[in-house]
XYZ file of C-alpha atoms in Angstrom:
769
model
C 26.529 -5.841 -51.456
C 23.963 -6.868 -48.723
C 23.425 -2.729 -48.074
C 22.206 -2.414 -52.536
C 20.383 -5.334 -51.285
C 18.464 -4.060 -48.984
C 17.821 -0.125 -50.789
C 17.271 -1.118 -53.618
C 13.842 -3.541 -51.728
C 12.811 -0.137 -49.117
C 13.813 2.874 -51.635
C 10.442 2.821 -52.617
C 8.496 2.104 -49.308
C 6.429 5.442 -49.984
C 4.492 4.533 -53.299
C 4.727 0.072 -52.751
C 1.623 -1.555 -51.543
C 1.799 -3.300 -47.527
C 1.439 -6.579 -49.424
C 3.960 -6.564 -52.263
C 6.361 -5.082 -49.545
C 5.568 -8.142 -47.662
C 6.762 -9.855 -51.056
C 9.117 -8.169 -51.501
C 10.847 -8.927 -47.859
C 10.717 -12.192 -48.730
C 11.817 -12.386 -51.350
C 15.118 -10.719 -50.018
C 15.513 -12.729 -47.673
C 14.945 -16.763 -49.806
C 17.423 -14.888 -52.326
C 20.584 -14.311 -49.224
C 19.812 -17.179 -47.564
C 20.522 -19.070 -50.279
C 23.246 -16.893 -52.198
C 25.024 -17.679 -48.381
C 24.774 -20.585 -49.029
C 25.812 -21.294 -52.438
C 29.257 -19.291 -51.841
C 29.886 -21.945 -48.535
C 29.297 -24.963 -50.256
C 32.420 -23.961 -52.538
C 34.609 -21.887 -50.405
C 35.285 -24.613 -48.368
C 34.663 -27.620 -50.808
C 36.843 -26.091 -53.506
C 34.327 -27.135 -56.347
C 31.429 -25.627 -58.404
C 30.425 -23.879 -61.658
C 31.367 -21.131 -63.742
C 29.809 -18.049 -61.703
C 30.444 -19.328 -57.591
C 34.128 -20.021 -58.879
C 34.378 -16.475 -60.058
C 32.832 -15.177 -57.119
C 34.802 -17.525 -54.346
C 38.330 -16.332 -56.295
C 37.442 -12.261 -56.008
C 36.133 -12.636 -52.719
C 39.230 -14.787 -51.690
C 41.347 -11.455 -53.614
C 39.786 -8.823 -51.342
C 39.020 -10.435 -48.342
C 41.263 -13.739 -47.914
C 40.557 -15.565 -45.521
C 37.384 -13.372 -44.491
C 35.562 -14.832 -47.515
C 34.624 -17.934 -44.784
C 32.261 -15.332 -43.043
C 30.520 -13.158 -46.491
C 28.309 -16.156 -46.561
C 27.463 -17.436 -43.003
C 26.636 -13.447 -42.387
C 24.285 -13.466 -45.141
C 22.961 -16.456 -44.293
C 22.103 -14.694 -41.229
C 20.906 -11.344 -43.090
C 18.213 -13.610 -44.966
C 17.109 -15.321 -41.675
C 16.724 -11.965 -40.441
C 14.403 -9.871 -42.875
C 12.517 -13.165 -43.095
C 11.509 -13.120 -39.325
C 11.345 -10.291 -38.102
C 10.791 -8.286 -40.995
C 10.458 -3.624 -39.678
C 10.687 -4.375 -36.726
C 14.938 -4.746 -36.833
C 16.780 -1.417 -38.517
C 19.300 -4.270 -41.266
C 20.442 -0.987 -42.401
C 21.632 0.314 -39.180
C 22.773 -3.590 -38.192
C 24.329 -4.324 -42.110
C 26.586 -0.924 -40.861
C 27.681 -2.196 -37.720
C 28.150 -5.581 -39.237
C 30.637 -4.249 -42.118
C 32.660 -1.521 -39.637
C 33.790 -5.244 -38.082
C 34.278 -6.975 -40.802
C 36.924 -4.330 -42.155
C 37.631 -4.700 -38.810
C 38.770 -7.694 -38.795
C 40.464 -8.014 -42.008
C 43.141 -5.180 -41.069
C 43.567 -6.887 -37.963
C 44.320 -10.215 -39.077
C 46.581 -7.909 -42.020
C 48.181 -6.683 -39.110
C 50.182 -9.641 -37.799
C 51.755 -10.060 -41.120
C 55.793 -8.511 -41.317
C 56.182 -5.018 -42.701
C 56.690 -4.297 -46.048
C 55.192 -7.533 -46.747
C 51.627 -6.610 -46.258
C 50.599 -6.254 -50.534
C 53.086 -10.208 -51.301
C 50.067 -12.320 -53.064
C 50.921 -15.629 -50.766
C 49.844 -13.956 -47.862
C 46.844 -11.278 -49.306
C 44.769 -13.967 -49.328
C 45.663 -16.317 -46.465
C 44.857 -12.863 -44.337
C 43.142 -9.966 -45.339
C 42.978 -9.514 -48.917
C 43.471 -7.029 -50.857
C 41.769 -4.817 -48.660
C 42.931 -5.895 -45.074
C 46.325 -5.348 -46.704
C 45.631 -1.572 -47.437
C 44.522 -1.118 -44.146
C 47.045 -2.460 -42.226
C 49.938 -0.123 -44.249
C 47.755 2.529 -43.714
C 47.488 2.400 -39.845
C 51.522 1.939 -40.015
C 52.183 4.555 -42.434
C 50.083 6.510 -40.095
C 50.119 5.842 -36.424
C 52.301 2.623 -36.222
C 52.004 -1.005 -34.864
C 50.920 -0.133 -31.616
C 49.111 2.625 -32.489
C 46.770 0.582 -35.193
C 45.416 -1.681 -32.512
C 44.068 0.662 -30.320
C 42.373 2.262 -33.508
C 40.913 -0.533 -33.827
C 39.828 -1.404 -31.085
C 38.144 1.358 -30.108
C 35.898 0.543 -33.954
C 35.946 -2.988 -32.493
C 34.117 -1.709 -29.675
C 32.239 0.747 -31.717
C 30.384 -0.986 -33.955
C 29.801 -3.717 -31.546
C 28.176 -0.379 -29.209
C 25.716 0.521 -32.907
C 25.453 -4.301 -32.741
C 23.573 -3.502 -29.948
C 21.953 -0.789 -29.401
C 23.282 0.313 -25.971
C 24.950 3.388 -25.135
C 29.086 3.152 -23.935
C 28.217 4.128 -20.437
C 25.792 1.790 -20.008
C 27.947 -1.281 -20.128
C 29.879 -0.963 -16.653
C 26.519 -0.923 -15.314
C 25.193 -3.467 -17.097
C 28.822 -5.439 -15.861
C 27.656 -5.247 -12.159
C 24.510 -6.455 -13.090
C 24.899 -9.225 -14.564
C 28.018 -10.044 -11.844
C 25.064 -9.605 -9.537
C 22.498 -11.612 -10.793
C 25.160 -13.945 -11.317
C 25.784 -13.400 -7.509
C 21.977 -13.839 -6.651
C 21.779 -16.781 -8.558
C 24.912 -18.728 -7.674
C 23.012 -18.273 -3.646
C 19.623 -19.518 -4.546
C 21.347 -22.959 -5.863
C 23.469 -22.214 -1.786
C 20.025 -22.090 -0.297
C 18.899 -25.270 -2.266
C 21.602 -26.322 -1.327
C 20.587 -26.354 2.068
C 18.042 -26.779 2.261
C 17.963 -30.820 0.481
C 20.596 -31.263 3.162
C 17.902 -29.929 6.607
C 15.470 -32.192 4.655
C 17.621 -35.321 4.052
C 18.748 -34.363 8.155
C 15.074 -34.309 9.197
C 14.585 -37.516 7.808
C 17.750 -39.226 9.562
C 16.638 -37.570 12.289
C 12.801 -38.484 12.072
C 13.882 -42.366 11.097
C 15.259 -42.452 14.352
C 12.490 -41.001 16.764
C 10.416 -44.237 15.202
C 12.618 -46.127 16.700
C 11.805 -47.820 20.348
C 13.554 -46.361 23.151
C 13.728 -46.044 26.672
C 10.662 -44.222 28.397
C 12.840 -41.896 30.320
C 13.135 -41.077 34.261
C 11.501 -37.567 34.418
C 8.239 -36.907 32.462
C 9.564 -33.252 31.891
C 11.832 -34.527 28.812
C 8.712 -35.488 26.857
C 7.090 -31.605 27.357
C 10.494 -30.246 26.852
C 10.855 -31.637 23.384
C 7.493 -30.559 22.243
C 8.740 -27.135 22.780
C 9.923 -25.998 20.440
C 8.191 -28.231 17.413
C 5.004 -26.538 18.403
C 6.461 -22.726 18.966
C 7.992 -23.524 15.547
C 5.085 -23.141 13.521
C 3.979 -19.823 13.817
C 3.093 -18.504 10.289
C 1.646 -14.491 11.112
C 2.792 -11.634 10.167
C 2.347 -8.319 12.454
C 2.339 -5.654 10.396
C 5.242 -3.901 12.550
C 7.345 -6.677 11.017
C 8.995 -7.332 8.222
C 10.358 -10.401 6.878
C 13.825 -10.233 5.573
C 14.376 -11.040 1.998
C 16.846 -13.050 2.481
C 15.240 -16.080 4.444
C 12.487 -15.901 1.458
C 13.500 -19.341 0.907
C 13.405 -20.160 4.448
C 10.110 -18.779 5.203
C 8.642 -20.197 2.148
C 9.565 -24.367 3.698
C 7.957 -22.671 7.113
C 4.141 -22.155 5.558
C 4.658 -25.360 3.466
C 5.150 -27.719 6.331
C 2.900 -25.664 8.066
C 0.138 -25.586 5.713
C 0.156 -29.269 5.685
C -0.466 -29.608 9.616
C -4.242 -29.087 10.388
C -4.071 -25.802 13.218
C -4.244 -27.437 16.463
C -6.259 -26.711 19.184
C -5.812 -23.528 21.481
C -6.778 -25.567 24.184
C -3.460 -27.619 23.294
C -2.426 -23.837 22.564
C -2.726 -21.817 26.369
C 0.790 -23.341 27.834
C 2.396 -21.806 24.696
C 1.574 -18.489 26.379
C 3.102 -16.097 27.747
C 1.638 -15.218 31.320
C 0.852 -11.850 30.290
C -1.013 -12.638 27.040
C -4.098 -14.756 28.602
C -6.553 -16.494 25.972
C -10.670 -15.705 27.638
C -12.522 -19.189 28.188
C -14.922 -17.873 25.372
C -12.797 -17.637 22.432
C -12.833 -21.077 21.253
C -16.676 -21.285 21.230
C -16.172 -17.502 19.491
C -13.708 -19.062 16.972
C -16.002 -22.516 16.436
C -19.194 -20.294 15.571
C -17.252 -18.817 12.675
C -17.306 -20.478 8.866
C -13.938 -21.995 7.976
C -12.228 -20.506 4.972
C -12.797 -22.328 1.489
C -9.766 -24.181 -0.388
C -8.449 -23.028 -3.637
C -7.459 -23.968 -6.338
C -3.083 -23.929 -6.852
C -3.072 -25.107 -10.318
C -5.410 -23.254 -12.182
C -3.778 -19.642 -10.486
C -0.039 -21.168 -11.650
C -1.238 -21.172 -15.486
C -2.796 -17.741 -14.297
C 0.103 -16.194 -13.044
C 2.243 -17.329 -15.947
C 0.613 -16.141 -18.606
C 0.253 -12.796 -16.586
C 3.432 -12.711 -17.015
C 3.580 -13.112 -20.139
C 1.391 -10.554 -20.886
C 3.607 -8.095 -19.013
C 6.779 -7.942 -20.566
C 5.619 -8.509 -23.693
C 3.064 -5.226 -23.231
C 6.259 -2.940 -21.792
C 8.623 -4.759 -25.100
C 6.344 -3.667 -27.469
C 5.853 -0.075 -26.168
C 9.688 -0.035 -26.413
C 10.638 -0.940 -22.344
C 12.753 -3.688 -21.860
C 11.619 -4.775 -18.084
C 12.013 -8.465 -16.973
C 9.468 -9.996 -14.184
C 11.317 -11.527 -10.862
C 9.199 -12.263 -9.268
C 5.116 -13.029 -8.919
C 3.605 -12.421 -4.919
C -0.431 -13.945 -5.253
C -2.812 -12.467 -2.789
C -6.425 -13.788 -2.844
C -7.814 -10.805 -4.748
C -4.540 -9.561 -6.434
C -1.531 -10.847 -7.838
C 1.914 -8.595 -8.191
C 4.439 -8.753 -11.064
C 7.413 -7.451 -9.615
C 9.516 -5.946 -12.450
C 12.667 -5.399 -12.572
C 13.373 -2.438 -15.295
C 17.175 -2.840 -17.385
C 19.277 0.555 -16.613
C 18.543 3.534 -17.599
C 14.824 3.212 -18.243
C 12.526 5.715 -16.210
C 10.477 4.987 -13.543
C 7.190 7.169 -14.431
C 7.408 5.390 -17.906
C 6.014 2.071 -16.522
C 3.909 4.253 -14.395
C 2.374 6.215 -17.201
C 0.541 2.485 -18.620
C -1.789 1.776 -16.238
C -4.407 1.778 -18.524
C -2.921 0.468 -20.948
C -1.631 -2.487 -18.451
C -5.080 -3.167 -18.157
C -6.141 -3.280 -21.284
C -3.764 -6.271 -22.401
C -5.036 -8.371 -19.310
C -7.873 -7.603 -19.709
C -8.629 -6.461 -15.750
C -10.974 -4.118 -13.880
C -8.029 -1.740 -13.252
C -4.697 -1.716 -12.448
C -2.235 -0.055 -9.744
C 1.307 0.624 -10.276
C 3.264 1.237 -6.621
C 6.490 2.442 -8.317
C 8.706 1.054 -6.330
C 7.888 -1.073 -4.154
C 9.598 -0.554 -0.201
C 12.979 -2.089 0.393
C 12.868 -3.132 -2.876
C 14.566 -2.052 -6.079
C 11.727 -3.113 -8.435
C 7.908 -1.815 -9.811
C 5.050 -4.039 -8.428
C 2.316 -3.867 -11.126
C -0.703 -5.242 -8.690
C -3.574 -6.894 -11.499
C -7.055 -8.225 -9.885
C -6.650 -11.631 -10.664
C -9.434 -13.961 -12.504
C -10.402 -16.139 -9.839
C -10.948 -14.622 -5.712
C -10.019 -16.645 -3.293
C -12.620 -15.723 -0.519
C -10.961 -14.539 3.288
C -12.184 -15.476 6.357
C -11.618 -14.418 9.950
C -10.634 -17.436 11.079
C -8.347 -18.055 9.130
C -6.175 -14.465 10.772
C -7.325 -14.889 14.740
C -6.920 -18.520 14.693
C -2.890 -18.096 14.365
C -0.249 -18.447 17.553
C 1.342 -14.959 15.851
C -2.188 -13.240 16.544
C -3.622 -15.402 19.829
C 0.115 -14.665 21.732
C 0.361 -10.323 20.336
C 0.910 -9.085 24.340
C -2.109 -5.986 23.493
C -6.128 -6.665 24.146
C -6.123 -5.068 21.313
C -4.904 -6.278 18.131
C -7.347 -6.673 15.613
C -7.196 -8.702 12.553
C -7.160 -7.651 8.830
C -7.305 -9.551 6.308
C -3.464 -10.814 4.091
C -1.622 -8.829 1.979
C -1.093 -9.222 -1.525
C 1.900 -12.205 -0.553
C -1.571 -13.788 1.167
C 0.540 -13.160 4.199
C -2.388 -13.030 7.447
C -1.850 -9.383 8.488
C -3.047 -7.674 12.076
C -1.681 -4.090 13.844
C -1.856 -3.125 17.197
C -4.996 -0.390 18.450
C -2.985 0.784 20.524
C 0.307 1.634 19.138
C -1.439 3.506 16.374
C -2.941 5.282 18.506
C -6.068 5.781 16.233
C -7.934 4.623 13.221
C -9.691 6.317 10.555
C -11.689 3.840 8.289
C -13.473 6.082 4.990
C -14.779 4.665 1.545
C -17.551 4.963 -0.483
C -20.713 2.726 -0.472
C -20.357 -0.955 -0.452
C -16.906 -0.967 -0.780
C -16.240 -2.834 2.466
C -15.301 -0.399 5.335
C -18.749 -1.235 7.696
C -17.146 -5.395 6.971
C -14.170 -3.875 8.786
C -15.470 -2.821 10.724
C -17.509 -5.365 12.123
C -13.707 -8.134 11.015
C -11.804 -5.000 14.094
C -14.182 -5.102 16.575
C -15.318 -8.920 16.547
C -11.368 -9.644 16.556
C -10.639 -8.208 20.378
C -14.153 -9.303 21.295
C -12.945 -13.413 21.021
C -9.791 -12.378 22.422
C -10.613 -10.413 25.595
C -13.211 -9.625 28.762
C -15.615 -6.995 30.082
C -12.399 -6.187 32.274
C -10.076 -6.082 30.400
C -11.951 -3.902 26.791
C -15.106 -1.490 26.633
C -16.359 -0.495 23.761
C -18.180 2.734 22.998
C -20.699 2.923 20.440
C -21.472 6.188 18.111
C -24.346 4.477 15.325
C -26.405 7.138 13.361
C -26.870 5.186 11.088
C -28.906 2.585 13.344
C -28.115 -0.411 11.978
C -24.489 -1.116 12.125
C -23.044 -1.302 15.443
C -26.770 -2.123 16.956
C -26.012 -5.611 16.020
C -23.534 -5.354 19.336
C -26.057 -3.676 21.875
C -26.604 -6.936 23.955
C -22.366 -7.706 24.520
C -21.529 -7.176 27.616
C -18.001 -4.836 27.656
C -20.532 -1.691 26.241
C -18.721 1.543 28.312
C -22.726 2.809 27.430
C -25.703 1.657 25.265
C -25.232 1.867 21.721
C -25.624 5.566 21.329
C -27.580 6.321 17.908
C -28.545 9.560 17.462
C -26.242 13.358 17.064
C -27.327 14.531 21.401
C -26.809 10.205 23.077
C -23.038 10.740 20.812
C -22.077 14.154 22.490
C -22.951 12.805 26.022
C -21.513 9.867 25.010
C -17.829 12.229 23.548
C -18.185 14.542 27.478
C -18.790 11.413 29.164
C -15.028 9.482 27.887
C -13.104 12.381 28.518
C -14.776 12.877 32.157
C -13.200 9.509 32.241
C -9.944 10.612 30.429
C -9.418 13.410 32.721
C -10.510 11.181 36.201
C -7.881 8.648 35.079
C -4.551 11.321 34.729
C -5.282 12.402 37.763
C -5.459 9.002 39.208
C -1.883 8.661 37.945
C -0.544 12.264 39.044
C -1.885 10.116 42.524
C 0.890 6.868 41.770
C 3.102 9.121 40.181
C 2.974 7.537 36.432
C 2.449 8.037 32.792
C 0.118 5.973 30.945
C -2.311 2.953 31.906
C 0.980 -0.071 32.146
C 1.831 1.269 34.401
C -0.650 2.435 36.359
C -1.740 -1.104 36.406
C 1.352 -2.538 37.456
C 2.148 -1.049 40.333
C -1.623 -1.685 41.845
C -2.313 -2.305 45.252
C -4.223 -5.344 46.538
C -7.105 -3.916 46.593
C -7.260 -2.184 43.305
C -9.162 -2.728 40.086
C -7.063 -2.550 36.940
C -8.599 0.274 34.228
C -10.217 -1.126 30.930
C -9.485 0.274 27.638
C -12.070 1.886 25.456
C -12.395 1.739 21.890
C -14.410 4.430 21.088
C -15.776 3.512 17.367
C -18.272 6.562 15.727
C -19.618 3.983 12.315
C -20.902 8.441 9.857
C -19.258 10.849 10.633
C -20.478 12.716 8.069
C -24.015 12.423 10.327
C -22.761 14.231 13.596
C -21.116 17.271 11.364
C -23.762 17.553 9.656
C -25.932 18.503 13.109
C -22.849 19.817 14.786
C -20.197 20.342 13.790
C -17.867 22.652 15.608
C -18.308 20.385 18.461
C -17.880 17.222 17.413
C -14.984 17.994 15.919
C -13.725 19.235 19.548
C -14.410 16.679 21.051
C -12.998 14.032 18.367
C -10.548 16.296 18.264
C -9.848 17.001 22.287
C -10.304 12.470 22.635
C -7.570 12.382 19.533
C -4.327 14.447 21.542
C -4.867 13.545 25.265
C -6.064 10.211 25.817
C -3.914 8.043 24.191
C -2.078 7.278 27.921
C -5.472 6.348 29.258
C -6.155 4.589 27.126
C -8.679 5.522 25.337
C -9.113 4.990 21.625
C -11.217 5.922 18.843
C -12.351 4.318 15.470
C -14.277 6.846 13.152
C -14.959 5.480 9.440
C -17.277 7.093 7.012
C -18.115 6.987 3.015
C -18.128 10.547 2.943
C -14.051 11.533 2.521
C -14.316 15.117 1.918
C -12.399 18.088 3.478
C -15.598 19.154 5.880
C -16.420 16.144 7.014
C -12.484 14.847 7.475
C -10.778 18.828 8.123
C -7.790 19.312 8.507
C -8.165 19.183 12.387
C -8.892 15.513 12.790
C -6.657 13.930 10.097
C -3.910 15.756 12.326
C -4.509 13.437 15.116
C -5.740 10.618 13.699
C -1.817 9.718 11.752
C -3.968 5.608 11.002
C -6.107 5.111 8.554
C -7.095 2.735 5.953
C -9.196 3.478 2.845
C -11.019 1.738 0.696
C -12.082 2.088 -2.977
C -13.038 5.559 -3.762
C -14.118 7.636 -6.953
C -11.429 10.101 -6.692
C -8.348 10.300 -6.785
C -9.003 13.699 -4.098
C -10.550 11.104 -2.154
C -8.131 9.362 -1.666
C -5.245 12.738 -1.375
C -8.013 13.238 1.715
C -7.741 10.175 3.366
C -4.073 8.829 2.678
C -2.204 12.598 1.231
C -1.339 9.491 -1.819
C -3.156 8.503 -5.159
C -4.226 5.005 -5.300
C -7.812 4.081 -3.443
C -8.745 5.425 -6.724
C -7.500 2.038 -8.168
C -8.915 -0.110 -5.872
C -11.398 -2.937 -6.570
C -14.200 -2.599 -3.755
C -15.049 -5.669 -2.235
C -13.271 -5.658 0.852
C -9.967 -4.555 -1.528
C -8.022 -1.084 1.152
C -4.833 0.623 1.653
C -3.367 0.043 4.624
C -1.136 3.546 6.420
C -0.537 3.397 10.049
C 1.694 5.470 11.589
C 4.702 3.966 11.266
C 4.571 2.834 7.632
C 6.294 5.473 4.748
C 3.726 4.214 1.936
C 0.182 2.322 2.189
C 0.213 -1.382 2.721
C -2.035 -3.036 0.487
C -4.602 -5.912 2.032
C -7.848 -7.609 1.322
C -10.484 -7.682 4.179
C -11.420 -10.402 6.149
C -14.618 -11.700 4.989
C -16.990 -11.403 8.119
C -21.448 -12.545 8.357
C -24.048 -10.960 9.864
C -24.817 -14.471 11.244
C -21.493 -14.721 12.681
C -21.495 -11.564 14.629
C -24.612 -12.574 15.595
C -23.275 -15.694 16.902
C -20.413 -14.570 18.386
C -22.300 -11.637 19.660
C -24.789 -15.365 21.593
C -21.501 -16.459 23.318
C -20.362 -13.032 25.085
C -24.034 -12.542 26.044
C -23.768 -15.951 27.492
C -20.605 -17.001 29.361
C -19.557 -13.193 30.107
C -21.487 -11.421 33.184
C -23.249 -8.235 32.309
C -20.796 -5.628 33.946
C -22.019 -1.543 35.060
C -21.651 0.886 31.945
C -21.949 4.689 32.032
C -25.161 5.884 31.786
C -26.147 9.073 29.484
C -28.475 10.198 31.469
C -26.225 10.878 34.279
C -27.001 14.299 36.392
C -23.550 14.600 36.648
C -23.183 15.456 32.670
C -26.642 17.521 32.256
C -25.316 19.298 35.752
C -21.359 19.956 33.747
C -23.618 21.076 30.989
C -25.954 23.789 32.508
C -23.181 25.002 34.473
C -20.518 24.755 31.412
C -23.701 26.990 29.546
C -24.607 29.664 33.105
C -21.206 30.025 33.415
C -20.386 30.875 30.221
C -23.991 33.450 30.393
C -22.395 34.617 34.446
C -19.353 36.505 32.654
C -20.773 39.491 31.858
C -18.818 42.080 29.358
C -16.098 44.974 30.777
C -19.007 47.230 29.064
C -22.086 45.518 30.365
C -23.054 48.625 32.522
C -22.158 51.370 30.707
C -24.231 49.677 27.579
C -26.435 49.735 30.255
C -26.065 53.077 31.319
C -26.041 54.295 27.050
C -29.593 52.694 26.587
C -31.419 54.518 30.045
C -29.837 57.755 27.666
C -31.512 55.988 24.174
C -33.760 54.226 24.582
C -33.075 52.220 22.025
C -31.273 48.324 22.108
C -29.302 47.569 18.937
C -25.627 45.585 17.912
C -25.459 48.005 15.523
C -25.711 51.515 17.818
C -23.259 49.499 20.650
C -21.205 48.810 17.879
C -20.847 53.020 16.879
C -21.005 54.261 20.126
C -17.462 52.477 22.485
C -15.458 50.980 18.491
C -16.519 47.443 19.604
C -16.801 44.538 16.955
C -20.359 43.329 16.133
C -19.967 39.559 17.979
C -19.129 40.960 21.243
C -21.990 44.177 20.707
C -24.285 41.121 19.933
C -22.883 39.237 22.751
C -23.371 42.706 25.278
C -27.377 43.146 23.893
C -28.431 38.821 24.779
C -26.577 39.778 27.435
C -29.115 43.089 28.432
C -31.943 40.646 26.645
C -30.989 37.248 29.626
C -30.660 40.433 32.010
C -34.377 41.288 31.434
C -33.754 45.460 30.512
C -34.516 44.673 26.890
C -36.675 42.635 24.846
C -36.640 39.558 21.717
C -35.988 40.316 19.308
C -38.842 41.485 16.041
C -37.437 41.180 12.863
C -35.469 45.106 12.016
C -37.267 47.102 14.107
C -35.261 48.462 17.346
C -35.764 46.392 20.557
C -38.714 47.368 23.517
C -37.760 47.929 26.467
C -38.692 47.183 29.414
C -39.910 50.101 31.522
C -40.055 48.645 34.565
C -36.700 47.089 34.654
C -34.684 49.656 33.978
C -36.812 51.752 37.021
C -36.380 48.970 39.292
C -39.197 48.639 39.693
C -40.277 44.258 39.097
C -41.872 42.600 40.811
C -40.530 38.967 40.951
C -43.366 36.672 38.429
C -44.955 39.694 37.493
C -44.653 40.074 33.552
C -42.232 43.120 33.235
C -44.659 46.116 30.937
C -43.267 46.261 26.886
C -42.860 49.939 26.513
C -42.882 50.943 22.887
C -39.865 53.799 21.614
C -42.431 56.116 20.478
C -44.358 56.142 23.412
C -42.615 55.946 25.743
C -42.093 60.086 27.237
C -38.607 60.747 27.643
C -38.302 59.404 23.612
C -40.078 63.041 22.714
């Protein structure tokens, strides 16, 4: 009956208007609900009018006990027609419900003893006429047990048709249900344990508040304070990943750390290991940095809830069943961790980045599929309210101060709002690239400032090369300089050559001590020997240098990148032109750790990171950091540092630290080395030099093509022989396409020192005829 009514409404869909279809759906829904209520009242109470009583009697004759199911199904079907309209496949649901209804009638009638199926008393009480016919056929064809098996198969088929799922997904669905049940149970147990621990700590605090006797030895109070102070670490290193099983413990620690004010550095110095020494200027540098501003957590939570709803609705509109399992809100970007249903392909969600940006009214949306270490897909959406990340938030953390390496630098905060910092000594070189005004220069200043704040000139020195003359010149008065700030290409060549000479000198020292790196060398020094310091070479625009002498700078950079790690010399190269003629393949092969800021295209992103993603960044310090030991780039909001803060730090360093000896770019040793190298190349004569000299004496002509034909050599070698003949004084300079003039006096051996040789044209020489 439901199927016939539905077909009568939908038969004329192609020719009916939208408004008329809406009216007919309303009429059908109201009719089904009304009819179902009337039949249900009449069947339950046993009294009714002529029409309803006749219908109930007919239903009892046909369906038996199934008569009470028919009006209930009609009521639910009417409600579905009124609410879901065309979004639901009513015809398919009607078929599956009819199949399940027939299975119910036959199953109910199989309980009757064999041979009594058609008796009136049993017929109206169990499955009616239809159930009796079904049970009789099943017993005749497959027997009692076989009939039960057939009905079970039809029941499973009807349930699968009604749910719309595949039969093969049923075991996976059951497994997922069990896993989710265990996760919920684990969360409940963790919450109970947390509440028990909190009550335990309250009891301990109340007991500690009671008056107790003063201990005889003062060392007991120091021991009691140690674990309390060391337990307040909130910084997260790049090399350490937080475990999912300790999520609640991390949240509890972070909440307790936020409720307390950060301890002063003077009180923390006693907690550092012996290898980590904080310089005296650190506290003053920390105080001159601007503090962080508080964020509005209530509005952020409301925005996150609204984002969850929009993400799930947008995916559902594309028929993708998925659920947002967790939301991680960072200072600039919020990541919604989406778990798709079994059978949903990952690329169906990754291809919807633009549609999600449209639905969320976002600047851009980046989809990370899957999130490393999790079985979820990350949808990263920019926040409507941006929280500024200050460098002071990272530098004042205990975990940052306790880092054993002096080359540890601050980066910013990740998607979850955790502070991020890295160690340059482990990289061991870093490449930074991005478009203009994307945050590249601020990132460089944060790296340099965070290293300067916790190191002395005897521990770290900087080699700053700034062809743009506007960024790194702020640091020209710091005592940590390896040489004065370089602002031209010629000075950059001298600085890199000087770094190579320092590297070679250190390798000779390592060979004398029998060690392999700078850490082993410094640990085996005698009392009268000075330890070696680390050298950080910073190049703020590689493109300007590559435009002037690409081959020379590529050779110098690759030599340092390949050999200088063990000697404590590290490279940080930045450029705003991420093209293949600037970031060449040789440079990329030797610099594995990279930072990419916002770029214009996927080609630029692949040039920097070898993967897509940087084209989806929103700028203003939004970066992708790919260290050498990470499988995928990590999205970080860079720490912000103003020019005034840099100037204040530089003034403090210039006042508190004594200036150290720097490497002079104009040293005679460097110039002599360059001259000797050039002279050595010119003094090495070609093996055909004497034969070529005899040949030009006979022919009285000298050109590269002539030597190439005569001696059957390549043009580059012939050109070098001609240049050597010119440097030796046997031929004159080149004059366009004309043949070179021969210096007759030199050929005859009568050139007097200091006297200019006579230039003789080939046409006027007597031997030419």
